[in-house]
Tab-separated table of C-alpha atoms in Angstrom:
chain	number	residue	atom	x	y	z
A	1440	MET	CA	0.106	-0.070	0.045
A	1441	PRO	CA	1.551	3.531	-0.958
A	1442	LEU	CA	2.139	5.681	2.336
A	1443	SER	CA	-0.018	8.588	0.662
A	1444	MET	CA	-3.115	6.085	0.466
A	1445	SER	CA	-2.183	4.603	3.830
A	1446	ARG	CA	-2.037	7.898	5.319
A	1447	GLN	CA	-5.439	8.899	3.871
A	1448	LEU	CA	-6.822	5.810	5.015
A	1449	SER	CA	-5.336	6.430	8.556
A	1450	LEU	CA	-7.033	9.959	8.349
A	1451	LEU	CA	-10.166	8.823	7.650
A	1452	LEU	CA	-10.539	6.549	10.695
A	1453	LEU	CA	-10.179	10.112	12.278
A	1454	ALA	CA	-12.309	11.798	9.726
A	1455	THR	CA	-15.022	9.472	9.693
A	1456	LEU	CA	-15.293	7.820	13.657
A	1457	MET	CA	-13.021	10.604	15.124
A	1458	GLY	CA	-14.504	13.880	13.843
A	1459	SER	CA	-11.245	15.085	12.787
A	1460	GLY	CA	-12.861	17.126	9.534
A	1461	LEU	CA	-15.152	14.466	8.230
A	1462	PHE	CA	-13.490	13.831	4.831
A	1463	GLU	CA	-9.998	15.458	4.628
A	1464	PRO	CA	-7.193	16.392	7.138
A	1465	TRP	CA	-7.761	19.189	9.760
A	1466	PRO	CA	-7.885	22.391	7.802
A	1467	SER	CA	-5.214	24.906	7.494
A	1468	ALA	CA	-5.851	28.286	9.176
A	1469	GLY	CA	-6.154	29.948	5.467
A	1470	GLN	CA	-9.209	27.681	4.960
A	1471	THR	CA	-12.551	29.688	5.369
A	1472	LEU	CA	-15.971	28.733	5.016
A	1473	ASP	CA	-19.153	30.869	4.054
A	1474	VAL	CA	-21.024	30.848	7.398
A	1475	ALA	CA	-23.830	32.835	5.969
A	1476	SER	CA	-24.506	30.206	3.604
A	1477	VAL	CA	-24.896	28.137	6.531
A	1478	GLN	CA	-26.908	29.885	8.566
A	1479	ALA	CA	-29.174	30.798	5.663
A	1480	ALA	CA	-30.803	27.219	5.565
A	1481	PRO	CA	-33.692	27.624	7.805
A	1482	GLN	CA	-34.386	24.112	7.922
A	1483	ALA	CA	-30.983	22.984	9.435
A	1484	ARG	CA	-32.107	22.235	13.109
A	1485	ILE	CA	-31.807	19.803	16.039
A	1486	VAL	CA	-35.040	18.357	17.116
A	1487	PRO	CA	-35.003	17.707	21.001
A	1488	PRO	CA	-35.384	13.671	21.458
A	1489	SER	CA	-38.643	12.429	22.520
A	1490	PRO	CA	-39.146	12.339	26.262
A	1491	SER	CA	-39.262	8.293	25.957
A	1492	TYR	CA	-35.694	8.415	24.318
A	1493	GLN	CA	-32.979	6.363	26.334
A	1494	PHE	CA	-29.268	7.104	25.531
A	1495	PRO	CA	-27.307	3.835	25.158
A	1496	ASN	CA	-25.348	4.707	28.429
A	1497	GLY	CA	-22.970	1.691	29.672
A	1498	LYS	CA	-22.639	0.312	25.832
A	1499	LYS	CA	-19.619	-0.189	23.672
A	1500	PHE	CA	-20.133	-0.484	20.213
A	1501	VAL	CA	-17.173	-1.815	18.572
A	1502	TYR	CA	-16.724	-1.564	14.950
A	1503	THR	CA	-14.177	-3.008	12.673
A	1504	VAL	CA	-12.851	-0.913	9.687
A	1505	GLU	CA	-12.241	-2.563	6.278
A	1506	TRP	CA	-10.415	-0.743	2.880
A	1507	HIS	CA	-10.388	-3.484	0.023
A	1508	SER	CA	-11.487	-6.042	1.763
A	1509	LEU	CA	-8.741	-5.606	4.326
A	1510	THR	CA	-8.907	-5.017	8.137
A	1511	ALA	CA	-7.928	-1.078	8.409
A	1512	GLY	CA	-8.334	-0.741	12.146
A	1513	MET	CA	-10.698	-0.635	15.262
A	1514	ALA	CA	-13.427	2.098	16.008
A	1515	THR	CA	-15.298	2.058	19.108
A	1516	MET	CA	-18.248	4.641	20.469
A	1517	GLN	CA	-19.668	4.754	23.983
A	1518	PHE	CA	-22.352	6.841	25.841
A	1519	ASP	CA	-22.126	7.690	29.643
A	1520	SER	CA	-23.877	10.207	32.093
A	1521	GLU	CA	-21.691	12.768	32.909
A	1522	GLY	CA	-23.496	15.053	35.679
A	1523	SER	CA	-26.601	16.428	33.963
A	1524	GLY	CA	-25.454	15.646	30.551
A	1525	GLU	CA	-24.346	13.060	28.359
A	1526	LYS	CA	-20.627	12.108	27.167
A	1527	LEU	CA	-19.843	10.344	24.096
A	1528	THR	CA	-16.263	8.823	24.085
A	1529	ALA	CA	-14.774	7.552	20.797
A	1530	ARG	CA	-11.398	5.541	19.873
A	1531	ALA	CA	-9.695	5.246	16.785
A	1532	THR	CA	-6.680	2.534	16.360
A	1533	SER	CA	-5.149	1.447	13.140
A	1534	SER	CA	-3.954	-2.197	12.484
A	1535	GLY	CA	-2.361	-4.438	10.124
A	1536	ALA	CA	-0.498	-2.674	7.243
A	1537	VAL	CA	-1.874	0.483	8.117
A	1538	ASN	CA	-0.522	0.686	11.853
A	1539	PHE	CA	2.906	-0.434	10.313
A	1540	LEU	CA	2.913	2.144	7.725
A	1541	TYR	CA	1.268	5.403	9.278
A	1542	PRO	CA	-0.047	4.103	13.080
A	1543	VAL	CA	-3.145	5.918	14.141
A	1544	HIS	CA	-4.444	5.868	18.422
A	1545	SER	CA	-6.770	8.653	18.747
A	1546	TRP	CA	-9.460	9.277	20.962
A	1547	PHE	CA	-12.518	12.087	21.027
A	1548	ASN	CA	-14.852	13.353	23.617
A	1549	ALA	CA	-18.065	15.169	23.246
A	1550	SER	CA	-20.434	16.568	25.986
A	1551	ILE	CA	-24.252	16.581	25.004
A	1552	ASP	CA	-27.267	18.457	26.432
A	1553	PRO	CA	-29.752	15.340	26.811
A	1554	LYS	CA	-32.520	17.370	26.632
A	1555	THR	CA	-31.895	19.243	23.643
A	1556	PHE	CA	-28.913	16.870	21.809
A	1557	CYS	CA	-27.184	20.011	20.981
A	1558	THR	CA	-23.403	19.471	21.542
A	1559	THR	CA	-21.762	21.674	24.074
A	1560	GLN	CA	-18.236	20.721	23.903
A	1561	LEU	CA	-15.601	18.595	21.952
A	1562	PHE	CA	-12.244	17.331	22.751
A	1563	LYS	CA	-9.949	15.625	20.545
A	1564	HIS	CA	-6.737	13.909	20.959
A	1565	SER	CA	-5.071	12.553	17.801
A	1566	GLU	CA	-1.856	10.358	16.930
A	1567	GLU	CA	-1.455	10.182	13.549
A	1568	GLY	CA	2.367	8.897	12.551
A	1569	LYS	CA	4.751	11.604	13.996
A	1570	ARG	CA	1.715	13.889	14.128
A	1571	LYS	CA	0.103	14.521	17.751
A	1572	ARG	CA	-2.368	17.117	18.775
A	1573	GLU	CA	-5.417	18.167	20.989
A	1574	ILE	CA	-8.211	19.809	19.805
A	1575	LYS	CA	-10.820	21.614	22.287
A	1576	ILE	CA	-14.121	23.019	20.771
A	1577	GLN	CA	-16.680	24.968	23.401
A	1578	VAL	CA	-19.552	26.387	21.786
A	1579	ASP	CA	-21.139	29.292	23.104
A	1580	PRO	CA	-24.816	29.118	22.363
A	1581	ALA	CA	-25.325	32.871	24.021
A	1582	ARG	CA	-22.827	34.558	21.658
A	1583	ALA	CA	-23.297	31.989	18.717
A	1584	LYS	CA	-19.856	31.364	18.270
A	1585	SER	CA	-17.729	28.074	18.578
A	1586	VAL	CA	-14.186	28.463	20.485
A	1587	LEU	CA	-11.697	26.501	19.086
A	1588	ASP	CA	-8.411	25.968	20.659
A	1589	GLU	CA	-5.679	23.729	19.148
A	1590	LYS	CA	-2.163	22.386	20.557
A	1591	ASN	CA	0.667	20.866	18.371
A	1592	LEU	CA	2.113	18.269	21.386
A	1593	LYS	CA	5.244	17.662	19.247
A	1594	ASN	CA	6.599	21.609	18.919
A	1595	GLY	CA	4.268	23.278	21.464
A	1596	GLU	CA	2.385	25.574	19.239
A	1597	THR	CA	-0.993	26.745	19.557
A	1598	ARG	CA	-4.236	28.009	17.902
A	1599	HIS	CA	-6.917	29.879	19.043
A	1600	GLU	CA	-10.065	30.949	16.680
A	1601	GLU	CA	-13.433	32.077	17.232
A	1602	ASP	CA	-16.267	31.324	14.721
A	1603	ASP	CA	-20.006	32.057	13.931
A	1604	SER	CA	-21.984	28.825	15.161
A	1605	PRO	CA	-25.854	27.827	15.266
A	1606	THR	CA	-26.950	27.997	19.077
A	1607	CYS	CA	-27.788	24.396	18.670
A	1608	ALA	CA	-25.936	22.255	16.546
A	1609	THR	CA	-24.385	18.395	16.344
A	1610	ASP	CA	-21.168	16.880	15.908
A	1611	ILE	CA	-20.310	14.105	13.325
A	1612	LEU	CA	-20.216	11.592	15.814
A	1613	SER	CA	-23.080	12.177	18.198
A	1614	GLY	CA	-24.874	13.107	14.999
A	1615	PHE	CA	-25.091	9.556	14.310
A	1616	PHE	CA	-26.622	8.679	17.267
A	1617	TYR	CA	-28.705	11.967	17.263
A	1618	LEU	CA	-30.515	10.381	13.836
A	1619	GLY	CA	-31.179	7.160	15.821
A	1620	SER	CA	-33.322	9.311	17.866
A	1621	ARG	CA	-35.377	10.224	15.077
A	1622	PRO	CA	-37.989	8.498	13.433
A	1623	LEU	CA	-36.362	7.542	10.356
A	1624	LEU	CA	-39.366	7.266	8.132
A	1625	ALA	CA	-39.510	6.311	4.713
A	1626	SER	CA	-38.323	9.037	2.407
A	1627	SER	CA	-37.569	11.309	4.995
A	1628	ASP	CA	-35.293	14.260	4.731
A	1629	GLU	CA	-33.484	16.532	7.432
A	1630	LEU	CA	-30.826	19.055	7.106
A	1631	LEU	CA	-28.359	18.918	10.341
A	1632	PRO	CA	-25.992	21.847	11.442
A	1633	VAL	CA	-22.791	20.385	12.470
A	1634	VAL	CA	-19.985	21.993	14.185
A	1635	ASP	CA	-16.459	20.332	13.734
A	1636	GLY	CA	-13.351	22.449	13.875
A	1637	GLY	CA	-14.682	25.415	14.780
A	1638	LYS	CA	-16.716	25.644	11.393
A	1639	PRO	CA	-20.301	25.002	10.870
A	1640	THR	CA	-21.860	23.032	7.792
A	1641	VAL	CA	-25.193	21.738	6.965
A	1642	VAL	CA	-25.500	18.008	6.489
A	1643	ARG	CA	-28.444	16.407	4.425
A	1644	ALA	CA	-30.039	13.207	6.037
A	1645	ARG	CA	-31.950	10.943	3.805
A	1646	VAL	CA	-33.587	7.824	4.445
A	1647	GLU	CA	-33.150	5.761	1.383
A	1648	SER	CA	-34.154	2.007	2.011
A	1649	GLN	CA	-34.903	-1.107	4.063
A	1650	GLU	CA	-32.320	-3.644	3.837
A	1651	GLU	CA	-31.232	-6.853	5.820
A	1652	ILE	CA	-27.662	-7.083	6.550
A	1653	ASP	CA	-24.917	-9.260	7.798
A	1654	VAL	CA	-22.104	-7.822	10.079
A	1655	PRO	CA	-19.648	-9.440	12.558
A	1656	GLY	CA	-22.213	-8.636	15.161
A	1657	GLY	CA	-25.108	-10.923	13.504
A	1658	ASN	CA	-27.677	-10.331	11.025
A	1659	PHE	CA	-30.124	-7.064	11.412
A	1660	HIS	CA	-32.768	-5.657	9.691
A	1661	THR	CA	-32.130	-1.897	9.119
A	1662	THR	CA	-33.034	1.274	7.697
A	1663	ARG	CA	-30.243	3.129	5.425
A	1664	VAL	CA	-29.743	6.974	5.699
A	1665	LEU	CA	-27.581	8.529	3.362
A	1666	LEU	CA	-25.327	11.899	5.321
A	1667	ASP	CA	-24.645	14.033	2.553
A	1668	PRO	CA	-22.859	17.811	3.193
A	1669	ILE	CA	-24.585	20.051	0.949
A	1670	ASN	CA	-22.412	23.569	1.791
A	1671	GLY	CA	-19.395	24.570	3.352
A	1672	LYS	CA	-15.477	23.062	3.155
A	1673	PHE	CA	-17.196	19.565	2.794
A	1674	GLU	CA	-19.438	20.021	-0.004
A	1675	GLY	CA	-18.763	17.427	-2.740
A	1676	LYS	CA	-15.533	15.233	-1.267
A	1677	GLY	CA	-17.466	12.496	-0.078
A	1678	GLN	CA	-20.842	10.456	1.483
A	1679	ILE	CA	-21.612	8.573	4.276
A	1680	TRP	CA	-24.235	5.863	4.497
A	1681	VAL	CA	-25.085	4.849	7.844
A	1682	TRP	CA	-27.620	1.510	8.228
A	1683	TYR	CA	-29.853	1.627	11.456
A	1684	SER	CA	-31.005	-1.427	13.482
A	1685	ASN	CA	-34.877	-1.112	13.073
A	1686	ASP	CA	-35.330	-2.261	16.650
A	1687	ALA	CA	-33.209	0.121	18.856
A	1688	HIS	CA	-31.884	2.126	15.784
A	1689	ILE	CA	-27.995	1.621	16.449
A	1690	PRO	CA	-25.607	2.289	13.835
A	1691	ILE	CA	-24.656	-1.117	12.748
A	1692	GLN	CA	-23.050	-0.472	9.214
A	1693	MET	CA	-21.116	2.716	7.853
A	1694	LYS	CA	-19.859	3.092	4.603
A	1695	ALA	CA	-17.405	6.444	3.454
A	1696	LYS	CA	-17.130	6.613	-0.075
A	1697	LEU	CA	-14.598	8.922	-1.506
A	1698	GLN	CA	-12.719	9.624	-4.447
A	1699	TRP	CA	-9.803	7.234	-3.840
A	1700	GLY	CA	-12.140	4.403	-2.491
A	1701	THR	CA	-14.700	3.080	-0.002
A	1702	VAL	CA	-14.012	2.599	3.823
A	1703	MET	CA	-16.683	0.328	5.720
A	1704	PHE	CA	-17.371	0.058	9.280
A	1705	LYS	CA	-19.199	-2.813	10.515
A	1706	LEU	CA	-20.669	-3.571	14.164
A	1707	GLN	CA	-18.168	-6.376	15.874
A	1708	ARG	CA	-20.071	-6.588	19.124
A	1709	ILE	CA	-21.890	-4.591	21.487
A	1710	GLU	CA	-20.191	-4.614	25.479
A	1711	ASN	CA	-22.034	-3.461	28.371
């Protein structure tokens, strides 16, 4: 596997399940986003969960990551109570040839208001090859801002940035479970405001079909949902499909399709 391809795959481990930029590496300071176009989409909103919705606290979802039928790594996601809020913890670790050429060992935390499903804070620790960094994003709804602080753990360099933000938004990982709290009716179509890296975007979530799938964790009847960025820096760079179990709306399988290939995330097991 060429080193450049290995690095892209390693970044995708972070991008798809660690929220380090969705479909590309962390943007440079010179990149900008047309925030006005994001905020001009009035239907983009986060709907509070129904009173009957229960966060899957104490359950760890373990996924294998495949690229061209090769196992490229493992990823986990887990919800736990955090005071009056909820905390999502995710980890991504490369394996096999990817780990040999470009190891990835990273984790991600998101704090969420369980009454609204709004993300209030993000923390990312990423180790990609020789690169090591930490990123904290604090959402300030009173000022409609997101505040980013990034630190390069190799050389100590820091970056501070404030950006306009929706007063209520999800993040790229919590968004998987937010959609699981929705009815997922046939042909339903929603626009989600997403904050990641301090720059907001809008993702269209469209229910496409019902499918029965087999993954290492078993056989499931699922609803397939397409996630498609419709504006901002992620527009046109790729798509993600998520298969939700019909009984508990758990993400069973995820597929990220990019210009250079397709990566699959398949549920291996659920740990209590």
